[in-house]
Amino acid sequence: MSAAARTGSPSWSVPGTDKRSCDFCVALMRWKGTLGVELNADTTRLPESEMAALLHRLESFVVGAAQSLS
């Protein structure tokens, strides 16, 4: 069960996506002072190499944002 489901916090998805059948879905969850990011991709529509590149860019963005806050 996701943190969002455990805490009752709202999940957010990219508009126009459906968690049961989507090319790419994003969910943000807050739990005990942390923010979780859940990414799902249909690799039959989004190649694994593109998903890996997207995850790397997201990681760089999050790390950069966290460093600027400290």
PDB file of N, CA and C in Angstrom, residues 2-9 28-37:
ATOM      1  N   SER A   2       0.546   2.199  -0.785  1.00  0.00           N
ATOM      2  CA  SER A   2       1.360   3.414  -0.885  1.00  0.00           C
ATOM      3  C   SER A   2       1.214   4.265   0.367  1.00  0.00           C
ATOM      4  N   ALA A   3       2.189   5.141   0.555  1.00  0.00           N
ATOM      5  CA  ALA A   3       2.129   6.065   1.681  1.00  0.00           C
ATOM      6  C   ALA A   3       0.886   6.927   1.595  1.00  0.00           C
ATOM      7  N   ALA A   4       0.525   7.321   0.382  1.00  0.00           N
ATOM      8  CA  ALA A   4      -0.666   8.152   0.206  1.00  0.00           C
ATOM      9  C   ALA A   4      -1.899   7.405   0.677  1.00  0.00           C
ATOM     10  N   ALA A   5      -1.976   6.137   0.349  1.00  0.00           N
ATOM     11  CA  ALA A   5      -3.138   5.355   0.761  1.00  0.00           C
ATOM     12  C   ALA A   5      -3.124   5.148   2.271  1.00  0.00           C
ATOM     13  N   ARG A   6      -1.936   4.957   2.853  1.00  0.00           N
ATOM     14  CA  ARG A   6      -1.845   4.737   4.296  1.00  0.00           C
ATOM     15  C   ARG A   6      -2.226   5.982   5.076  1.00  0.00           C
ATOM     16  N   THR A   7      -1.831   7.149   4.595  1.00  0.00           N
ATOM     17  CA  THR A   7      -2.050   8.371   5.354  1.00  0.00           C
ATOM     18  C   THR A   7      -3.300   9.123   4.930  1.00  0.00           C
ATOM     19  N   GLY A   8      -3.891   8.710   3.836  1.00  0.00           N
ATOM     20  CA  GLY A   8      -5.039   9.434   3.327  1.00  0.00           C
ATOM     21  C   GLY A   8      -4.649  10.679   2.558  1.00  0.00           C
ATOM     22  N   SER A   9      -3.344  10.877   2.341  1.00  0.00           N
ATOM     23  CA  SER A   9      -2.895  12.031   1.566  1.00  0.00           C
ATOM     24  C   SER A   9      -3.294  11.854   0.116  1.00  0.00           C
ATOM     25  N   LEU A  28       2.579  11.563  -6.453  1.00  0.00           N
ATOM     26  CA  LEU A  28       3.355  12.151  -5.367  1.00  0.00           C
ATOM     27  C   LEU A  28       2.672  11.796  -4.057  1.00  0.00           C
ATOM     28  N   MET A  29       3.453  11.381  -3.081  1.00  0.00           N
ATOM     29  CA  MET A  29       2.895  10.994  -1.792  1.00  0.00           C
ATOM     30  C   MET A  29       3.696  11.642  -0.671  1.00  0.00           C
ATOM     31  N   ARG A  30       3.018  12.089   0.365  1.00  0.00           N
ATOM     32  CA  ARG A  30       3.685  12.630   1.550  1.00  0.00           C
ATOM     33  C   ARG A  30       3.463  11.637   2.688  1.00  0.00           C
ATOM     34  N   TRP A  31       4.536  11.403   3.442  1.00  0.00           N
ATOM     35  CA  TRP A  31       4.423  10.477   4.554  1.00  0.00           C
ATOM     36  C   TRP A  31       5.501  10.769   5.572  1.00  0.00           C
ATOM     37  N   LYS A  32       5.101  11.117   6.792  1.00  0.00           N
ATOM     38  CA  LYS A  32       6.021  11.367   7.905  1.00  0.00           C
ATOM     39  C   LYS A  32       7.165  12.307   7.521  1.00  0.00           C
ATOM     40  N   GLY A  33       6.836  13.422   6.932  1.00  0.00           N
ATOM     41  CA  GLY A  33       7.844  14.419   6.603  1.00  0.00           C
ATOM     42  C   GLY A  33       8.661  14.138   5.356  1.00  0.00           C
ATOM     43  N   THR A  34       8.275  13.130   4.601  1.00  0.00           N
ATOM     44  CA  THR A  34       8.992  12.829   3.358  1.00  0.00           C
ATOM     45  C   THR A  34       8.040  12.969   2.183  1.00  0.00           C
ATOM     46  N   LEU A  35       8.603  13.135   1.024  1.00  0.00           N
ATOM     47  CA  LEU A  35       7.822  13.196  -0.206  1.00  0.00           C
ATOM     48  C   LEU A  35       8.263  12.036  -1.079  1.00  0.00           C
ATOM     49  N   GLY A  36       7.316  11.199  -1.460  1.00  0.00           N
ATOM     50  CA  GLY A  36       7.621  10.061  -2.328  1.00  0.00           C
ATOM     51  C   GLY A  36       7.134  10.329  -3.736  1.00  0.00           C
ATOM     52  N   VAL A  37       7.880   9.835  -4.692  1.00  0.00           N
ATOM     53  CA  VAL A  37       7.512   9.956  -6.096  1.00  0.00           C
ATOM     54  C   VAL A  37       7.407   8.551  -6.665  1.00  0.00           C
TER      55      VAL A  37
END
